[in-house]
Amino acid sequence: MAAFRVGARAVEGRFQGNGGGVASSRLLAPLKNPPNREEVTLRAKPRSNHLVAAAKLRRRAGPMPLWRVAVFASVALNVATLAVLLHHYAASPPHHHHHHHSILTAGSEGSLATAARREDRTTMAPSTGKPAVTTDSVINLDHGDPTMYEAFWRETGDAAELVIPGWQTMSYFSDVTNVCWFLEPELDQQVRRLHRTVGNAAVDGYHVIVGTGSTQLFMAALYALSPDAGEPISVVSTAPYYSSYPAVTDFLRSGLFRWAGDASSFEGDNYIELVCSPNNPDGAIREAVLASKPGGKTVHDFAYYWPQYTPITKKADHDIMLFTVSKSTGHAGTRIGWALVKDRAIAKKMTKFVELNTIGVSKDSQLRAAKVLGAVSDGYDAKVGAPRLFDFGRRKMVERWSTLRAAAAASGVFSLPEETSGFCNFTKETAATNPAFAWLRCDREDVDDCASFLRSHKILTRSGAQFGADPRYVRVSMLDRDDAFDIFVRRLSSLK
Amino acid sequence: MAAFRVGARAVEGRFQGNGGGVASSRLLAPLKNPPNREEVTLRAKPRSNHLVAAAKLRRRAGPMPLWRVAVFASVALNVATLAVLLHHYAASPPHHHHHHHSILTAGSEGSLATAARREDRTTMAPSTGKPAVTTDSVINLDHGDPTMYEAFWRETGDAAELVIPGWQTMSYFSDVTNVCWFLEPELDQQVRRLHRTVGNAAVDGYHVIVGTGSTQLFMAALYALSPDAGEPISVVSTAPYYSSYPAVTDFLRSGLFRWAGDASSFEGDNYIELVCSPNNPDGAIREAVLASKPGGKTVHDFAYYWPQYTPITKKADHDIMLFTVSKSTGHAGTRIGWALVKDRAIAKKMTKFVELNTIGVSKDSQLRAAKVLGAVSDGYDAKVGAPRLFDFGRRKMVERWSTLRAAAAASGVFSLPEETSGFCNFTKETAATNPAFAWLRCDREDVDDCASFLRSHKILTRSGAQFGADPRYVRVSMLDRDDAFDIFVRRLSSLK
């Protein structure tokens, strides 16, 4: 295991300097790809890191006034270490375990890995996510990690680049006149602007509440909609429902709300119905199924109601609507979601939840999200030639769904939901739905647990059982990087 | 109210371009302070904002190909609007209400404010926090908003500046080999490095768990330490205790844990004792008061165990220790806290909490925190001339405490905790404690609610009642900007 971890770390670095999505080692071919704009930005600022390296070496080796010597020694050491580690990686392909209800299984740290990491860290760049894949890797499509979008944002130059001076965004407060006092005004503006551009949701008369991802806002909505006293309110959603809904509702055993399962079989007067549309996991277009009652509330999860996944058929105007940059622009690591909330009292209670839970939301990420959303709107505003995210996303999704359907057909033992289509008010064309997840059914009679079957072929997916559905189904992410997706469909098409 | 809000917004902008802590309007004296490095960085990137402005104007006024004209029109409009608004501000001083248990009271939005904001937004900079103050403002020292530190970070140039290209930090994952899979390796490294530099906590053999502020980690610790079944565990802390502890413990009515009040009067076998040292609100150096029992656990909140507030007398090595950048470096808006956790199983459960609550922690803020902590360590490493945060912080705190004690003495109706001191292993000198909050007692016989008394003099503080203590006490933040602190002490010294 140690060799894998070391290898994974060494190889992660490859994505950093690489203009395209496919890995090609910077170490082995340093001049193959000229440095792009982002790389230059990063390279312009290595001074402090080098000083850190120098200081560390000095501490190990006793006083050494010539720090330049130490810098060169450090760089040489790292290059040598990485070369050795790359060799290890080639020899030992990665191996993953998979547990239910866990976003990932963390391995224990081997001593070699730890030592190697310590060497490497002095010049370490930001993380890039899961390790790179090879043709016989385990392919992890259990989570909707939206790294497919990296390729788009690499092409946008500084349009979405953020610079934060050391003294900025230090206060807890963003706008003391707003119900959501920790919402950066710039993000408020760009959220409204993007919805006006796309036409997927009404914003006039709505409060924007920002959250640490839409998951936090989901909890905030439950908190805000729960009665002040009495029994916990029932939280329901039509199966198959997003696997996080029951887990997040129940993990603290709240006396305010509790998971009550499939909405279609629910009987009672007081409930919160979660409506996810397009639905996670199966991409279906959904509406509330419970008849409107005085004690009934709905929360609309619109994480996937964007033009790359589905035609925009109407401007939604529900009481509480949740969105996230994770799935709209692909910036999952930024952890920014927002809620559009009609009622002021509910908006205040949701704000209170975020205040008690995390005292607001990262301002740095809010500014980043504002920058990114602004760049997306720019693409559809007057700015000729600006990159257009939804065009990229739709092209990718159409390609991938076509490849996946061909692979399932070639295999003969898998089936997929039928394609639906509609007129998109945003693109002004009829378009098909291309969901962010494939809801894949294994039709082999001897397989009653599709996730286990695929796992035995080194494809990690999430079992239908976790979505309140048949375990012959699995949910597969369609948003991973090209290399992982390509290996997945090739491997799938060969299964009989 | 509308006039205040408009004024507040217009005046907030003053902090942006100002080298020092004291407000002097950029509009009224644009050439008084030459632009500093950070300003240049910001000014170098206005292109996309201007295009937004141009596009907006075009939409309002019909097609207009000459966008440069629109840019100039927009700028002129903003300058004119701001001039008008500054006049409003001068005429109507800000007014705040104060509610118990609320981080602030949000006002409703006046239509003039909304309209003015819309004009202003096209060129809006990041928020700066609470509005600027004037000699007859309400001074809000209810929260520990650490804006005192802005002055330090303005002087550090690009040492703590962060650049994030559009394609970075998109994945949910940071290091799949780590127990805390969403922890950026660079932050892990800088956290350990800073603790080694300062000597305030052991890091070898500890897991670092990152959170959205230490508040989220506080909840994560309760979740991790609660029993799997049975009655909720009792959560206790010696009074006066941090007012958030009961609020955060109980707001979801969890079946896992519940607030049980003052640790010193607690009787029972199963509990989680919270030990905050130096203590919020009174700055006391604390140790656990409950005798160690098999069912007893402790969480150490070390938000203030840094050299600017207290001598570092030992390297703490408890099971769970919480820290935050909010109080160590002043970056509250960044929302980054970390826990040092000895036990691997506890570290995994805390990670699970953050996964279920927010699916990880903003990577942007993690990288920012790493950069900032790195800059702090650099100051005490070999880097001659690098700015030294703890020197700045201690100098400020010593000055402020001395001013505050003089003001209390001049007034004659307030008392403060006695100063204590000890030998600091970090500075190698004997130093006094200079807490981040003043625990102020009103000695007037006719005043039994000190917070109300001070509020009537336009000083907002937090009542002792919220800390499980006598309402003749209040907690006052010592970390606000110079102008607010100065007005506060001047006003305090005049009260009889």
Coordinates of C-alpha atoms in Angstrom, one line a residue, chain A residues 33-300:
Chain A
N33 CA 4.0 21.6 -23.2
P34 CA 5.0 25.3 -22.9
P35 CA 3.9 26.8 -19.6
N36 CA 0.4 28.3 -19.8
R37 CA -0.8 31.5 -18.2
E38 CA -1.8 29.9 -14.9
E39 CA 1.5 28.2 -14.5
V40 CA 3.4 31.5 -15.0
T41 CA 1.3 33.0 -12.2
L42 CA 2.2 30.2 -9.9
R43 CA 5.8 30.2 -10.8
A44 CA 6.1 33.9 -10.2
K45 CA 5.6 33.4 -6.5
P46 CA 7.9 30.6 -5.3
R47 CA 10.1 32.8 -3.1
S48 CA 8.5 32.1 0.3
N49 CA 8.3 28.3 -0.4
H50 CA 11.9 28.2 -1.2
L51 CA 12.8 30.1 1.9
V52 CA 10.8 27.5 3.9
A53 CA 12.8 24.8 2.3
A54 CA 16.0 26.6 3.0
A55 CA 15.1 27.2 6.6
K56 CA 14.1 23.5 7.1
L57 CA 17.4 22.3 5.6
R58 CA 19.3 24.8 7.8
R59 CA 17.6 23.4 10.9
R60 CA 18.5 19.9 9.9
A61 CA 22.1 20.6 9.0
G62 CA 22.9 23.4 11.4
P63 CA 23.5 27.1 10.5
M64 CA 24.1 27.7 6.8
P65 CA 24.0 31.3 5.7
L66 CA 24.0 30.5 2.0
W67 CA 20.3 29.9 1.6
R68 CA 20.5 29.8 -2.2
V69 CA 22.6 26.6 -1.9
A70 CA 19.9 25.1 0.2
V71 CA 17.2 26.0 -2.3
F72 CA 19.1 24.2 -5.1
A73 CA 19.8 21.2 -2.8
S74 CA 16.1 21.0 -2.0
V75 CA 15.0 21.2 -5.6
A76 CA 17.5 18.5 -6.6
L77 CA 16.4 16.3 -3.7
N78 CA 12.8 16.6 -4.7
V79 CA 13.5 15.8 -8.4
A80 CA 15.4 12.7 -7.4
T81 CA 12.8 11.6 -4.9
L82 CA 10.0 12.0 -7.5
A83 CA 11.9 10.1 -10.1
V84 CA 12.2 7.1 -7.7
L85 CA 8.6 7.4 -6.7
L86 CA 7.3 7.5 -10.3
H87 CA 9.1 4.2 -10.8
H88 CA 7.3 2.8 -7.8
Y89 CA 4.0 4.0 -9.2
A90 CA 4.5 2.4 -12.5
A91 CA 5.2 -0.9 -10.7
S92 CA 2.2 -0.8 -8.3
P93 CA -1.2 0.2 -9.7
P94 CA -3.5 1.9 -7.2
H95 CA -6.0 -0.1 -5.3
H96 CA -9.1 1.2 -3.6
H97 CA -11.5 -0.3 -1.1
H98 CA -15.1 0.7 -1.1
H99 CA -17.5 1.0 1.9
H100 CA -21.1 1.9 1.8
H101 CA -22.2 5.3 3.2
S102 CA -18.7 6.7 3.1
I103 CA -17.5 9.3 0.7
L104 CA -14.2 7.4 0.6
T105 CA -12.2 4.9 2.5
A106 CA -9.0 6.4 3.9
G107 CA -6.0 4.1 4.1
S108 CA -3.6 4.1 6.9
E109 CA -0.4 6.1 6.3
G110 CA 2.7 4.0 5.5
S111 CA 5.9 5.3 6.9
L112 CA 7.5 5.5 3.5
A113 CA 4.6 7.6 2.2
T114 CA 4.8 9.9 5.2
A115 CA 8.6 10.4 4.8
A116 CA 8.3 10.9 1.1
R117 CA 5.5 13.4 1.5
R118 CA 7.5 15.4 4.0
E119 CA 10.3 15.8 1.4
D120 CA 7.8 16.7 -1.3
R121 CA 5.8 19.2 0.7
T122 CA 8.2 22.1 0.6
T123 CA 7.4 22.7 -3.1
M124 CA 3.8 21.3 -3.0
A125 CA 1.1 22.8 -5.2
P126 CA -2.6 22.8 -4.3
S127 CA -4.2 19.3 -4.4
T128 CA -5.9 18.1 -7.6
G129 CA -8.3 15.5 -6.2
K130 CA -8.2 11.8 -6.7
P131 CA -5.0 10.2 -8.1
A132 CA -4.5 9.9 -11.8
V133 CA -5.7 6.7 -13.5
T134 CA -4.2 4.1 -15.7
T135 CA -5.8 1.5 -17.9
D136 CA -5.9 -1.1 -15.1
S137 CA -6.7 1.4 -12.2
V138 CA -9.7 1.2 -10.0
I139 CA -12.0 3.8 -11.5
N140 CA -13.9 5.6 -8.8
L141 CA -17.2 7.0 -10.0
D142 CA -19.0 6.7 -6.7
H143 CA -19.1 10.5 -6.1
G144 CA -20.1 13.2 -8.5
D145 CA -16.6 14.8 -8.4
P146 CA -17.0 17.3 -11.3
T147 CA -13.4 17.4 -12.5
M148 CA -14.7 17.2 -16.1
Y149 CA -14.9 21.0 -15.9
E150 CA -11.2 21.6 -15.3
A151 CA -10.5 21.4 -19.0
F152 CA -12.9 24.3 -19.6
W153 CA -11.5 26.5 -16.9
R154 CA -8.0 25.9 -18.0
E155 CA -8.9 27.7 -21.3
T156 CA -10.4 30.8 -19.7
G157 CA -7.1 32.5 -18.8
D158 CA -7.5 35.1 -16.0
A159 CA -11.3 35.5 -16.5
A160 CA -11.9 33.4 -13.5
E161 CA -8.6 33.9 -11.6
L162 CA -8.9 35.4 -8.1
V163 CA -6.3 37.4 -6.3
I164 CA -6.8 37.9 -2.5
P165 CA -4.4 40.3 -0.7
G166 CA -3.4 39.2 2.8
W167 CA -5.5 41.9 4.5
Q168 CA -8.8 41.3 2.7
T169 CA -12.0 39.5 3.9
M170 CA -10.9 39.4 7.5
S171 CA -14.2 40.4 9.2
Y172 CA -16.9 38.0 10.0
F173 CA -19.4 40.4 8.4
S174 CA -20.2 41.1 4.8
D175 CA -23.3 43.2 4.7
V176 CA -24.9 44.1 8.0
T177 CA -28.0 45.5 6.2
N178 CA -28.7 42.1 4.6
V179 CA -30.8 39.3 6.2
C180 CA -27.9 37.1 5.3
W181 CA -25.3 39.3 6.9
F182 CA -22.3 37.0 5.8
L183 CA -23.2 37.1 2.1
E184 CA -20.7 39.0 0.0
P185 CA -22.6 41.6 -2.0
E186 CA -20.7 40.6 -5.1
L187 CA -21.9 37.0 -4.9
D188 CA -25.4 38.1 -4.4
Q189 CA -25.2 40.2 -7.5
Q190 CA -23.6 37.4 -9.7
V191 CA -26.1 34.8 -8.5
R192 CA -29.0 37.0 -9.6
R193 CA -27.3 37.9 -12.8
L194 CA -26.6 34.2 -13.8
H195 CA -30.2 33.2 -13.1
R196 CA -31.4 36.1 -15.2
T197 CA -29.1 35.0 -18.0
V198 CA -30.1 31.4 -17.9
G199 CA -33.8 31.9 -17.0
N200 CA -33.9 28.8 -14.7
A201 CA -35.1 30.5 -11.6
A202 CA -36.9 33.7 -10.5
V203 CA -34.8 36.0 -8.4
D204 CA -36.9 39.2 -7.9
G205 CA -38.4 39.2 -4.5
Y206 CA -36.1 36.4 -3.3
H207 CA -33.5 36.4 -0.6
V208 CA -30.1 34.8 -1.5
I209 CA -28.7 32.8 1.4
V210 CA -25.2 31.4 0.9
G211 CA -24.0 28.1 2.4
T212 CA -20.9 25.9 2.7
G213 CA -22.2 23.9 -0.3
S214 CA -25.9 23.2 -0.8
T215 CA -25.7 20.4 1.8
Q216 CA -25.4 23.0 4.6
L217 CA -28.4 24.8 3.1
F218 CA -30.4 21.6 3.0
M219 CA -29.9 21.3 6.8
A220 CA -30.6 25.0 7.2
A221 CA -33.9 24.5 5.3
L222 CA -34.9 21.6 7.6
Y223 CA -34.1 23.7 10.6
A224 CA -36.1 26.7 9.3
L225 CA -39.1 24.6 8.3
S226 CA -39.3 22.6 11.5
P227 CA -42.0 23.4 14.1
D228 CA -40.8 25.1 17.3
A229 CA -42.2 22.4 19.5
G230 CA -43.7 18.9 19.4
E231 CA -42.7 15.8 17.4
P232 CA -40.0 16.0 14.8
I233 CA -41.3 16.8 11.3
S234 CA -41.2 14.0 8.7
V235 CA -38.7 14.5 5.9
V236 CA -39.6 12.6 2.7
S237 CA -38.6 12.3 -1.0
T238 CA -39.8 10.1 -3.8
A239 CA -37.5 7.1 -4.4
P240 CA -35.0 6.8 -5.8
Y241 CA -33.8 9.8 -3.7
Y242 CA -30.4 11.3 -3.2
S243 CA -28.5 9.0 -0.7
S244 CA -27.4 12.0 1.4
Y245 CA -30.9 13.1 2.3
P246 CA -31.6 10.4 4.9
A247 CA -28.0 10.4 6.1
V248 CA -27.8 14.2 6.6
T249 CA -31.3 14.4 8.1
D250 CA -30.6 11.8 10.7
F251 CA -26.9 11.8 11.7
L252 CA -27.4 14.1 14.7
R253 CA -30.7 12.5 15.7
S254 CA -32.4 15.9 15.8
G255 CA -35.6 16.3 17.7
L256 CA -36.7 18.8 15.0
F257 CA -36.8 16.6 12.0
R258 CA -36.4 13.0 11.0
W259 CA -36.2 10.9 7.8
A260 CA -39.5 9.3 6.9
G261 CA -38.6 7.7 3.5
D262 CA -40.3 7.5 0.2
A263 CA -42.7 10.4 -0.4
S264 CA -45.0 8.4 -2.6
S265 CA -46.0 6.1 0.3
F266 CA -46.1 8.9 3.0
E267 CA -49.3 9.5 4.9
G268 CA -49.5 12.4 7.3
D269 CA -50.1 16.1 7.5
N270 CA -46.8 17.5 8.6
Y271 CA -43.8 17.0 6.3
I272 CA -41.0 18.5 4.4
E273 CA -40.9 17.1 0.8
L274 CA -37.6 17.2 -1.0
V275 CA -37.9 17.6 -4.7
C276 CA -34.7 17.1 -6.7
S277 CA -35.1 17.9 -10.4
P278 CA -33.4 16.7 -12.5
N279 CA -33.3 14.0 -9.9
N280 CA -30.2 12.6 -8.3
P281 CA -29.7 9.6 -9.0
D282 CA -31.8 9.0 -12.1
G283 CA -32.1 12.3 -13.9
A284 CA -35.9 12.4 -13.9
I285 CA -37.7 15.7 -14.1
R286 CA -39.6 15.9 -10.9
E287 CA -42.4 17.8 -9.2
A288 CA -43.8 17.5 -5.7
V289 CA -46.0 14.4 -5.3
L290 CA -47.7 15.2 -2.0
A291 CA -50.9 17.2 -2.2
S292 CA -50.4 20.7 -0.8
K293 CA -51.4 20.7 2.9
P294 CA -51.1 23.4 5.6
G295 CA -48.5 21.4 7.4
G296 CA -46.6 20.5 4.2
K297 CA -43.5 22.3 2.9
T298 CA -41.3 21.6 0.0
V299 CA -37.6 22.2 -0.7
H300 CA -36.5 22.2 -4.3

